[in-house]
Structures are given as structure tokens and as C-alpha cells.
Amino acid sequence: MKHKLKLMLRRLVATGLHATGLRRLFRSRRIGVPILMFHNVGNPPQIEYLPAHMKVSEKRLEKLIDLLHKSGYRTVTAGALAKQLAEGGTPEDAVVLTFDDGYRDNHDVLLPILRRLGAVATVYVQTGPMKGRLNWLHHYFWVLHREGPHVLARRLAEHVDRVHLQADLTALPKDPVEAEYQLKRLLKYELRPDDRDRMLADVFTEMGGDDVKLASEVYLDPDACRALDQAGVEIGAHTVNHLILSSLDEKKQRKEIEGSLRDLESWLGHSVPSFAYPYGRTWDYDEHTIEILRDLGFQNSVTGMPGLNTHRTPPMELRRFAVNEDVNVAELMCEVDGVFTWFERRGFNLSVG
Ligand SMILES: [Zn+2]
């Protein structure tokens, strides 16, 4: 209830400050740079199976970039921002647009938008799918899109050999949204990763899914990646297989990170200073991950934790605001202007996440 009240108050404050233009008064006091996190752009039929929270339409994105420009912001890449922050400066007018995973629509749909509006972005690419290997999440989303959470859970229960997991899988809540949440939590944190990957791959194949075909339809290939790079879009690394790095030992973590770095270096012909953690919550990576990143020469890394960034923010744990089609523009612009940070520092917490 308290949380609901906070969300209502947050919406009310944001709507008022945005509609009156008063949010801009906070900008002069702004003490950090926002980095926005997107995934898919547009809704081509190939990505129909991916969930709505990963998508933003062309129209919405164009309007948002236009609004940022009109509000006095200029886009910079994550690498450029990190460099400035490392030199001790916190630029007043910078905003960073980032796009995770390396979807093909980032080339086909996003690039023309950036060109039209004179904006730049950073795209974090996982390189496994570019070589025809999809991670478990894609198998999961693809099957979920066709079967719904309950049927998928029942199918998975047939493949799992542990009794308590069988029970959990067959006792999902009735509500499909809650069921989906529970099922994803079980898959992400309860099942052994090897079991989960194998089971989902089996169900995906049983239903006629084809990794190589789907990967080539949905993900960038090296040529498209190069075209983005040459057009001024920064390409950052995002591992090979999009695993939860904190669940892996050091050796496996290094393989995932270094593998994607070497792939990108060979495709682009230059070094890659920027990285994004898969999933991006603080528990999805650990101190070994950061050590490995530093050792491999990465200069900065972004999380999925919300907040603004200053020269005091750890460069390997930069913060980002997640954005999708359903974003409330007033609230987002208030985050960008630092309104909620300003309130929070005065003991009035309207921040989320
Ligand atoms: Zn990702």
C-alpha cells in the first residue's frame, strides 16, 4: 500500500512538473548524467515473441530523442561519457542512449532514427547469437509466446528430475502475469543452469524451433555490427551467451567476457572499452567480474540499477534507467533532469528500483 501511494505521488509530481515545464528548473542543480537502457526498436515480425518490456516503437523513441534535444540535451556514447567522468567532469547537458543484446532492429530501425535526428548511441552486443547460438532466454520467450506459462511449465516439469522443482513448476499461480514471473524466477535462480538450458533447448526443438534461423533473423551479423560502428554508434560487449556472471566461476566468467571482446575486436578492427552486465542487477555480477573487466582493458561498465552518474560513480557500475514503450514520459524526463535525485537528497524518496 505504502509503495502504491509512493508511485501515485511520484506520478502526480512528475505530471505537474512536466506539464508546467518546471522540471527544467531542477536541471541547473542536476548532479549526474542519465543513461537510458533500451532493447528492441520497432516491432518487426521476427521479434514478435520477445516480451513487450524489451520493446520501444520507432515513434515513441523518435519523440523521446526529440524531447531530449528540445530540453537542451545532447547524446553521447557510454564510452565518451565514461572518459569525461574519469577526467573529473560531470557534463551538464549529456544523456546516453544504450541498447542491449545486439538486435538486428538496432541496425535496420534504430540507425535511420539516429541519423535523422543527429543522435548517437551505444549498442551492447552478445556475440553467441551472431554465430548461430541462442541463449535459454530466447528459447524461453519463443516457447512462452506459443504456449503460455502454464503449458510451458508442465512441459518443463516432464523434463526435470527433482521432485520439489516438479511441484513448483506444476503449482504456478493462476494469473498468467504472476505465473510468468514465478516461472522466470525458477528458471533464473532455482534450476541448475545446465539443466535449464538443456530442457528449454529440448522443448524449443520439439516445437520446431531452429537456433541458426532465429538467431540470423533476430540478431545483428558482423557486417551490420560494422555498419553501426562506422556510422558512429559505439559497440560495447555483453558476453558471448548472456549468462548470469555471478553464477559462474572466475574461469568461466573470463571466457564469457573475453570471448565477446575478442569477437568484437576482430569484427570491428579496434579496441572495445565499454561493457554491459547481462541482467544488470547488483547480484548478477561480483567482484571477480569487475577484476576481469579491468584486466581485459575495459574502461566502463553499465548495470541495470537506476540512478544518475557522476565522476564519483564507480566506472564499472554505471547506472541506467530502463525505458520501453509503456514508459511514462513525464516521470522519465523528471529522472533525466534529476528531479527525483534532488528530492531523495532532501529525504523525500520518490525513486524506484
Ligand atoms: Zn542483455
CSV table of C-alpha atoms and ligand atoms in Angstrom, one decimal:
chain,number,residue,atom,x,y,z
A,1,MET,CA,0.0,0.0,0.0
A,2,LYS,CA,2.8,2.4,1.0
A,3,HIS,CA,4.6,1.5,-2.2
A,4,LYS,CA,1.4,2.2,-4.3
A,5,LEU,CA,1.0,5.5,-2.6
A,6,LYS,CA,4.6,6.4,-3.4
A,7,LEU,CA,4.1,5.5,-7.1
A,8,MET,CA,0.9,7.7,-7.2
A,9,LEU,CA,2.7,10.6,-5.6
A,10,ARG,CA,5.6,10.2,-8.0
A,11,ARG,CA,3.3,10.2,-11.0
A,12,LEU,CA,1.5,13.3,-9.7
A,13,VAL,CA,4.7,15.3,-9.0
A,14,ALA,CA,6.2,14.3,-12.4
A,15,THR,CA,3.0,15.1,-14.3
A,16,GLY,CA,2.8,18.5,-12.7
A,17,LEU,CA,6.4,19.4,-13.2
A,18,HIS,CA,6.5,18.1,-16.8
A,19,ALA,CA,3.2,19.8,-17.9
A,20,THR,CA,4.2,23.2,-16.4
A,21,GLY,CA,7.8,22.9,-17.6
A,22,LEU,CA,9.0,23.4,-14.0
A,23,ARG,CA,11.1,20.3,-14.1
A,24,ARG,CA,13.7,22.2,-16.1
A,25,LEU,CA,14.4,24.4,-13.0
A,26,PHE,CA,16.0,21.3,-11.5
A,27,ARG,CA,18.4,20.9,-14.3
A,28,SER,CA,20.8,23.6,-13.1
A,29,ARG,CA,21.1,21.6,-9.9
A,30,ARG,CA,21.5,18.4,-11.8
A,31,ILE,CA,24.3,16.4,-10.3
A,32,GLY,CA,24.5,13.5,-12.7
A,33,VAL,CA,24.2,12.2,-16.2
A,34,PRO,CA,21.3,9.8,-17.1
A,35,ILE,CA,22.0,6.7,-19.2
A,36,LEU,CA,18.8,5.2,-20.7
A,37,MET,CA,18.5,1.5,-21.4
A,38,PHE,CA,16.5,0.1,-24.3
A,39,HIS,CA,16.5,-3.3,-26.2
A,40,ASN,CA,14.4,-3.7,-29.3
A,41,VAL,CA,13.4,-0.8,-31.5
A,42,GLY,CA,10.2,-1.1,-33.6
A,43,ASN,CA,8.2,-4.3,-33.8
A,44,PRO,CA,9.3,-6.3,-36.9
A,45,PRO,CA,7.5,-9.7,-37.0
A,46,GLN,CA,10.8,-11.6,-36.3
A,47,ILE,CA,10.8,-10.3,-32.7
A,48,GLU,CA,7.0,-10.8,-32.1
A,49,TYR,CA,7.9,-13.5,-29.5
A,50,LEU,CA,10.1,-11.1,-27.4
A,51,PRO,CA,8.3,-9.5,-24.4
A,52,ALA,CA,6.8,-6.0,-24.5
A,53,HIS,CA,9.1,-4.7,-21.8
A,54,MET,CA,12.0,-5.0,-24.2
A,55,LYS,CA,10.4,-3.0,-27.0
A,56,VAL,CA,10.0,0.6,-27.9
A,57,SER,CA,8.3,1.8,-31.1
A,58,GLU,CA,10.0,4.0,-33.7
A,59,LYS,CA,7.5,6.7,-33.0
A,60,ARG,CA,8.0,6.7,-29.2
A,61,LEU,CA,11.8,6.7,-29.5
A,62,GLU,CA,11.8,9.5,-32.1
A,63,LYS,CA,9.6,11.6,-29.9
A,64,LEU,CA,11.7,10.9,-26.8
A,65,ILE,CA,15.0,11.9,-28.6
A,66,ASP,CA,13.3,14.9,-30.0
A,67,LEU,CA,12.1,15.9,-26.5
A,68,LEU,CA,15.6,15.4,-25.1
A,69,HIS,CA,17.1,17.6,-27.8
A,70,LYS,CA,14.4,20.3,-27.2
A,71,SER,CA,15.2,20.1,-23.4
A,72,GLY,CA,18.8,21.0,-24.2
A,73,TYR,CA,20.4,17.6,-24.0
A,74,ARG,CA,22.9,16.2,-26.4
A,75,THR,CA,23.5,12.4,-26.8
A,76,VAL,CA,27.0,11.0,-26.2
A,77,THR,CA,28.2,7.4,-26.1
A,78,ALA,CA,28.8,5.5,-22.9
A,79,GLY,CA,32.5,5.4,-23.7
A,80,ALA,CA,32.7,9.1,-24.2
A,81,LEU,CA,30.8,9.8,-21.0
A,82,ALA,CA,33.0,7.4,-19.0
A,83,LYS,CA,36.0,9.2,-20.3
A,84,GLN,CA,34.7,12.6,-19.3
A,85,LEU,CA,33.7,11.3,-15.8
A,86,ALA,CA,37.2,9.8,-15.4
A,87,GLU,CA,38.7,13.2,-16.1
A,88,GLY,CA,36.7,14.5,-13.2
A,89,GLY,CA,33.9,16.3,-15.1
A,90,THR,CA,30.2,15.7,-14.9
A,91,PRO,CA,28.8,17.2,-18.1
A,92,GLU,CA,25.6,19.2,-17.6
A,93,ASP,CA,23.9,18.5,-20.9
A,94,ALA,CA,24.8,14.9,-21.7
A,95,VAL,CA,22.5,12.0,-22.0
A,96,VAL,CA,23.4,8.4,-23.1
A,97,LEU,CA,21.1,6.1,-25.2
A,98,THR,CA,22.0,2.4,-24.8
A,99,PHE,CA,20.6,-0.6,-26.5
A,100,ASP,CA,21.3,-4.1,-25.1
A,101,ASP,CA,21.8,-7.5,-26.7
A,102,GLY,CA,22.6,-6.6,-30.3
A,103,TYR,CA,19.2,-7.0,-32.1
A,104,ARG,CA,19.1,-6.6,-35.8
A,105,ASP,CA,16.5,-3.9,-35.5
A,106,ASN,CA,19.2,-1.7,-33.9
A,107,HIS,CA,20.7,-1.6,-37.4
A,108,ASP,CA,17.5,-1.7,-39.5
A,109,VAL,CA,15.3,0.6,-37.4
A,110,LEU,CA,17.4,2.5,-34.8
A,111,LEU,CA,20.3,3.6,-37.1
A,112,PRO,CA,18.0,5.6,-39.5
A,113,ILE,CA,16.4,7.3,-36.5
A,114,LEU,CA,19.8,8.3,-35.1
A,115,ARG,CA,20.8,9.6,-38.5
A,116,ARG,CA,17.6,11.6,-38.9
A,117,LEU,CA,17.8,13.2,-35.5
A,118,GLY,CA,21.6,13.6,-35.3
A,119,ALA,CA,22.0,11.4,-32.3
A,120,VAL,CA,24.5,8.8,-31.1
A,121,ALA,CA,24.1,5.6,-29.0
A,122,THR,CA,25.9,2.6,-27.6
A,123,VAL,CA,24.8,-0.9,-28.6
A,124,TYR,CA,25.9,-3.8,-26.3
A,125,VAL,CA,26.3,-6.9,-28.4
A,126,GLN,CA,26.3,-10.5,-27.1
A,127,THR,CA,28.3,-12.4,-29.7
A,128,GLY,CA,27.0,-16.0,-29.4
A,129,PRO,CA,23.8,-15.5,-31.4
A,130,MET,CA,25.8,-13.8,-34.1
A,131,LYS,CA,27.4,-17.2,-34.6
A,132,GLY,CA,24.0,-19.0,-34.5
A,133,ARG,CA,23.8,-19.9,-30.8
A,134,LEU,CA,20.7,-18.6,-28.9
A,135,ASN,CA,20.7,-18.4,-25.1
A,136,TRP,CA,18.0,-20.0,-22.9
A,137,LEU,CA,16.0,-16.8,-22.6
A,138,HIS,CA,15.2,-16.9,-26.3
A,139,HIS,CA,14.1,-20.5,-26.1
A,140,TYR,CA,12.0,-19.5,-23.1
A,141,PHE,CA,10.4,-16.4,-24.7
A,142,TRP,CA,9.7,-18.2,-28.0
A,143,VAL,CA,8.0,-21.2,-26.4
A,144,LEU,CA,6.2,-18.9,-23.9
A,145,HIS,CA,4.8,-16.9,-26.7
A,146,ARG,CA,3.3,-20.0,-28.3
A,147,GLU,CA,2.2,-22.0,-25.2
A,148,GLY,CA,1.8,-19.6,-22.3
A,149,PRO,CA,3.4,-20.1,-18.8
A,150,HIS,CA,1.3,-23.0,-17.6
A,151,VAL,CA,1.8,-25.3,-20.6
A,152,LEU,CA,5.5,-24.5,-20.7
A,153,ALA,CA,5.9,-25.2,-17.0
A,154,ARG,CA,4.1,-28.5,-17.4
A,155,ARG,CA,6.4,-29.4,-20.3
A,156,LEU,CA,9.4,-28.5,-18.3
A,157,ALA,CA,8.2,-30.5,-15.3
A,158,GLU,CA,8.3,-33.6,-17.5
A,159,HIS,CA,12.0,-33.0,-18.1
A,160,VAL,CA,13.1,-32.1,-14.6
A,161,ASP,CA,14.2,-34.9,-12.2
A,162,ARG,CA,14.0,-33.1,-8.9
A,163,VAL,CA,10.7,-33.6,-7.1
A,164,HIS,CA,10.4,-30.2,-5.4
A,165,LEU,CA,11.0,-28.4,-8.7
A,166,GLN,CA,8.4,-30.6,-10.4
A,167,ALA,CA,6.0,-29.5,-7.6
A,168,ASP,CA,6.9,-25.8,-8.0
A,169,LEU,CA,6.6,-26.0,-11.8
A,170,THR,CA,3.1,-27.5,-11.7
A,171,ALA,CA,1.8,-25.2,-8.9
A,172,LEU,CA,2.2,-21.8,-10.6
A,173,PRO,CA,-0.3,-19.1,-9.7
A,174,LYS,CA,-3.4,-18.9,-12.0
A,175,ASP,CA,-2.8,-15.3,-13.1
A,176,PRO,CA,-0.7,-15.5,-16.2
A,177,VAL,CA,1.4,-12.5,-15.3
A,178,GLU,CA,2.2,-13.8,-11.9
A,179,ALA,CA,2.8,-17.3,-13.3
A,180,GLU,CA,5.2,-15.9,-15.8
A,181,TYR,CA,7.1,-14.1,-13.1
A,182,GLN,CA,7.3,-17.2,-10.9
A,183,LEU,CA,8.4,-19.4,-13.8
A,184,LYS,CA,11.2,-17.0,-14.9
A,185,ARG,CA,12.4,-16.8,-11.3
A,186,LEU,CA,12.5,-20.6,-11.1
A,187,LEU,CA,14.4,-20.8,-14.4
A,188,LYS,CA,16.8,-18.0,-13.5
A,189,TYR,CA,17.7,-18.8,-9.9
A,190,GLU,CA,16.4,-22.3,-8.9
A,191,LEU,CA,17.2,-24.7,-11.7
A,192,ARG,CA,20.8,-25.7,-12.4
A,193,PRO,CA,21.9,-23.6,-15.4
A,194,ASP,CA,23.0,-26.7,-17.4
A,195,ASP,CA,19.6,-28.5,-16.7
A,196,ARG,CA,17.6,-25.4,-17.6
A,197,ASP,CA,19.5,-24.7,-20.8
A,198,ARG,CA,19.2,-28.3,-21.9
A,199,MET,CA,15.5,-28.6,-21.0
A,200,LEU,CA,14.5,-25.4,-22.8
A,201,ALA,CA,16.6,-26.2,-25.8
A,202,ASP,CA,14.8,-29.6,-26.0
A,203,VAL,CA,11.3,-28.1,-25.7
A,204,PHE,CA,12.3,-25.4,-28.3
A,205,THR,CA,13.5,-28.0,-30.8
A,206,GLU,CA,10.5,-30.3,-30.1
A,207,MET,CA,8.2,-27.4,-31.2
A,208,GLY,CA,10.1,-26.9,-34.4
A,209,GLY,CA,12.4,-24.0,-33.3
A,210,ASP,CA,15.6,-23.5,-35.2
A,211,ASP,CA,18.5,-21.7,-33.5
A,212,VAL,CA,20.5,-20.7,-36.5
A,213,LYS,CA,17.5,-19.4,-38.4
A,214,LEU,CA,16.0,-17.5,-35.5
A,215,ALA,CA,19.4,-16.0,-34.5
A,216,SER,CA,20.0,-14.8,-38.0
A,217,GLU,CA,16.6,-13.2,-38.2
A,218,VAL,CA,16.7,-11.5,-34.8
A,219,TYR,CA,20.4,-10.6,-34.2
A,220,LEU,CA,22.9,-8.4,-35.9
A,221,ASP,CA,25.6,-10.1,-38.0
A,222,PRO,CA,29.2,-8.9,-38.1
A,223,ASP,CA,28.5,-6.7,-41.3
A,224,ALA,CA,25.6,-4.9,-39.6
A,225,CYS,CA,27.7,-4.5,-36.5
A,226,ARG,CA,30.5,-2.9,-38.5
A,227,ALA,CA,28.0,-0.7,-40.3
A,228,LEU,CA,26.7,0.6,-36.9
A,229,ASP,CA,30.3,1.1,-35.7
A,230,GLN,CA,31.2,3.1,-38.9
A,231,ALA,CA,28.1,5.2,-38.5
A,232,GLY,CA,29.4,6.4,-35.1
A,233,VAL,CA,27.3,4.1,-32.9
A,234,GLU,CA,29.6,2.7,-30.2
A,235,ILE,CA,29.6,-1.1,-30.0
A,236,GLY,CA,30.1,-2.5,-26.4
A,237,ALA,CA,30.5,-6.0,-25.2
A,238,HIS,CA,27.7,-8.0,-23.5
A,239,THR,CA,29.3,-11.5,-23.1
A,240,VAL,CA,29.0,-14.5,-25.5
A,241,ASN,CA,26.0,-16.3,-24.1
A,242,HIS,CA,24.2,-13.8,-21.8
A,243,LEU,CA,24.7,-15.9,-18.6
A,244,ILE,CA,24.4,-14.6,-15.0
A,245,LEU,CA,28.1,-13.9,-14.5
A,246,SER,CA,27.9,-14.2,-10.7
A,247,SER,CA,26.7,-17.8,-11.1
A,248,LEU,CA,29.9,-18.8,-12.9
A,249,ASP,CA,33.4,-19.4,-11.5
A,250,GLU,CA,36.2,-17.0,-12.5
A,251,LYS,CA,37.5,-19.1,-15.4
A,252,LYS,CA,34.0,-19.3,-17.0
A,253,GLN,CA,33.3,-15.6,-16.4
A,254,ARG,CA,36.6,-14.7,-18.1
A,255,LYS,CA,35.7,-17.0,-21.1
A,256,GLU,CA,32.3,-15.3,-21.5
A,257,ILE,CA,33.7,-11.8,-21.2
A,258,GLU,CA,36.9,-12.2,-23.2
A,259,GLY,CA,35.1,-14.3,-25.8
A,260,SER,CA,32.8,-11.4,-26.7
A,261,LEU,CA,35.6,-8.9,-26.5
A,262,ARG,CA,37.8,-10.8,-29.0
A,263,ASP,CA,34.9,-11.4,-31.4
A,264,LEU,CA,34.1,-7.7,-31.5
A,265,GLU,CA,37.7,-6.7,-31.8
A,266,SER,CA,38.1,-9.0,-34.8
A,267,TRP,CA,34.9,-7.8,-36.5
A,268,LEU,CA,35.5,-4.1,-35.8
A,269,GLY,CA,39.3,-3.9,-36.0
A,270,HIS,CA,39.7,-1.7,-32.9
A,271,SER,CA,39.5,-2.0,-29.1
A,272,VAL,CA,36.2,-2.1,-27.2
A,273,PRO,CA,36.2,-0.1,-23.9
A,274,SER,CA,32.6,-0.5,-22.9
A,275,PHE,CA,30.7,-3.4,-21.3
A,276,ALA,CA,27.2,-4.2,-20.0
A,277,TYR,CA,26.4,-6.9,-17.5
A,278,PRO,CA,23.8,-9.4,-18.6
A,279,TYR,CA,20.6,-8.8,-16.5
A,280,GLY,CA,22.5,-6.0,-14.7
A,281,ARG,CA,21.2,-6.2,-11.2
A,282,THR,CA,23.9,-5.9,-8.5
A,283,TRP,CA,23.6,-9.7,-7.7
A,284,ASP,CA,24.1,-10.7,-11.4
A,285,TYR,CA,27.8,-9.9,-11.2
A,286,ASP,CA,30.5,-9.9,-8.5
A,287,GLU,CA,33.9,-8.5,-7.6
A,288,HIS,CA,35.6,-11.1,-9.9
A,289,THR,CA,33.6,-9.8,-12.8
A,290,ILE,CA,34.9,-6.3,-12.2
A,291,GLU,CA,38.5,-7.5,-11.8
A,292,ILE,CA,38.3,-9.5,-15.1
A,293,LEU,CA,36.9,-6.5,-16.9
A,294,ARG,CA,39.7,-4.2,-15.7
A,295,ASP,CA,42.3,-6.8,-16.5
A,296,LEU,CA,40.9,-7.1,-20.1
A,297,GLY,CA,41.2,-3.3,-20.5
A,298,PHE,CA,37.5,-2.3,-20.2
A,299,GLN,CA,37.1,1.3,-19.1
A,300,ASN,CA,33.5,1.3,-18.1
A,301,SER,CA,30.5,-1.0,-17.5
A,302,VAL,CA,26.8,-0.3,-17.1
A,303,THR,CA,24.3,-2.0,-14.8
A,304,GLY,CA,20.5,-2.0,-14.9
A,305,MET,CA,20.3,-0.2,-11.5
A,306,PRO,CA,18.5,3.1,-11.8
A,307,GLY,CA,20.3,6.4,-11.0
A,308,LEU,CA,22.3,9.3,-12.4
A,309,ASN,CA,26.1,9.1,-12.9
A,310,THR,CA,28.8,11.5,-11.7
A,311,HIS,CA,32.6,11.4,-11.5
A,312,ARG,CA,32.1,9.7,-8.1
A,313,THR,CA,30.0,6.8,-9.6
A,314,PRO,CA,32.2,3.7,-9.9
A,315,PRO,CA,33.0,3.5,-13.6
A,316,MET,CA,32.4,-0.3,-13.6
A,317,GLU,CA,29.0,0.2,-12.1
A,318,LEU,CA,27.3,3.0,-14.0
A,319,ARG,CA,23.6,3.3,-13.5
A,320,ARG,CA,20.8,3.2,-16.1
A,321,PHE,CA,17.1,3.9,-16.3
A,322,ALA,CA,15.1,1.2,-18.2
A,323,VAL,CA,12.8,2.5,-20.9
A,324,ASN,CA,10.2,0.7,-23.0
A,325,GLU,CA,7.0,1.6,-24.9
A,326,ASP,CA,5.0,1.9,-21.7
A,327,VAL,CA,7.3,4.4,-20.1
A,328,ASN,CA,5.7,7.5,-18.5
A,329,VAL,CA,7.4,10.3,-20.3
A,330,ALA,CA,6.8,12.9,-17.5
A,331,GLU,CA,8.4,10.5,-15.0
A,332,LEU,CA,11.3,9.7,-17.3
A,333,MET,CA,12.1,13.4,-18.0
A,334,CYS,CA,12.0,14.1,-14.3
A,335,GLU,CA,14.5,11.3,-13.8
A,336,VAL,CA,16.7,12.8,-16.6
A,337,ASP,CA,16.5,16.3,-15.1
A,338,GLY,CA,17.4,14.9,-11.7
A,339,VAL,CA,14.1,15.9,-10.0
A,340,PHE,CA,13.8,12.7,-8.0
A,341,THR,CA,17.5,12.7,-7.1
A,342,TRP,CA,17.0,16.2,-5.8
A,343,PHE,CA,14.1,15.1,-3.7
A,344,GLU,CA,15.8,12.0,-2.5
A,345,ARG,CA,18.8,14.0,-1.2
A,346,ARG,CA,16.3,16.0,0.9
A,347,GLY,CA,14.9,12.9,2.5
A,348,PHE,CA,11.9,12.7,0.2
A,349,ASN,CA,12.2,9.4,-1.6
A,350,LEU,CA,10.2,9.1,-4.8
A,351,SER,CA,12.8,6.9,-6.6
A,352,VAL,CA,12.0,3.4,-7.8
A,353,GLY,CA,14.1,0.3,-8.3
B,1,ZN,ZN,21.1,-8.3,-22.1
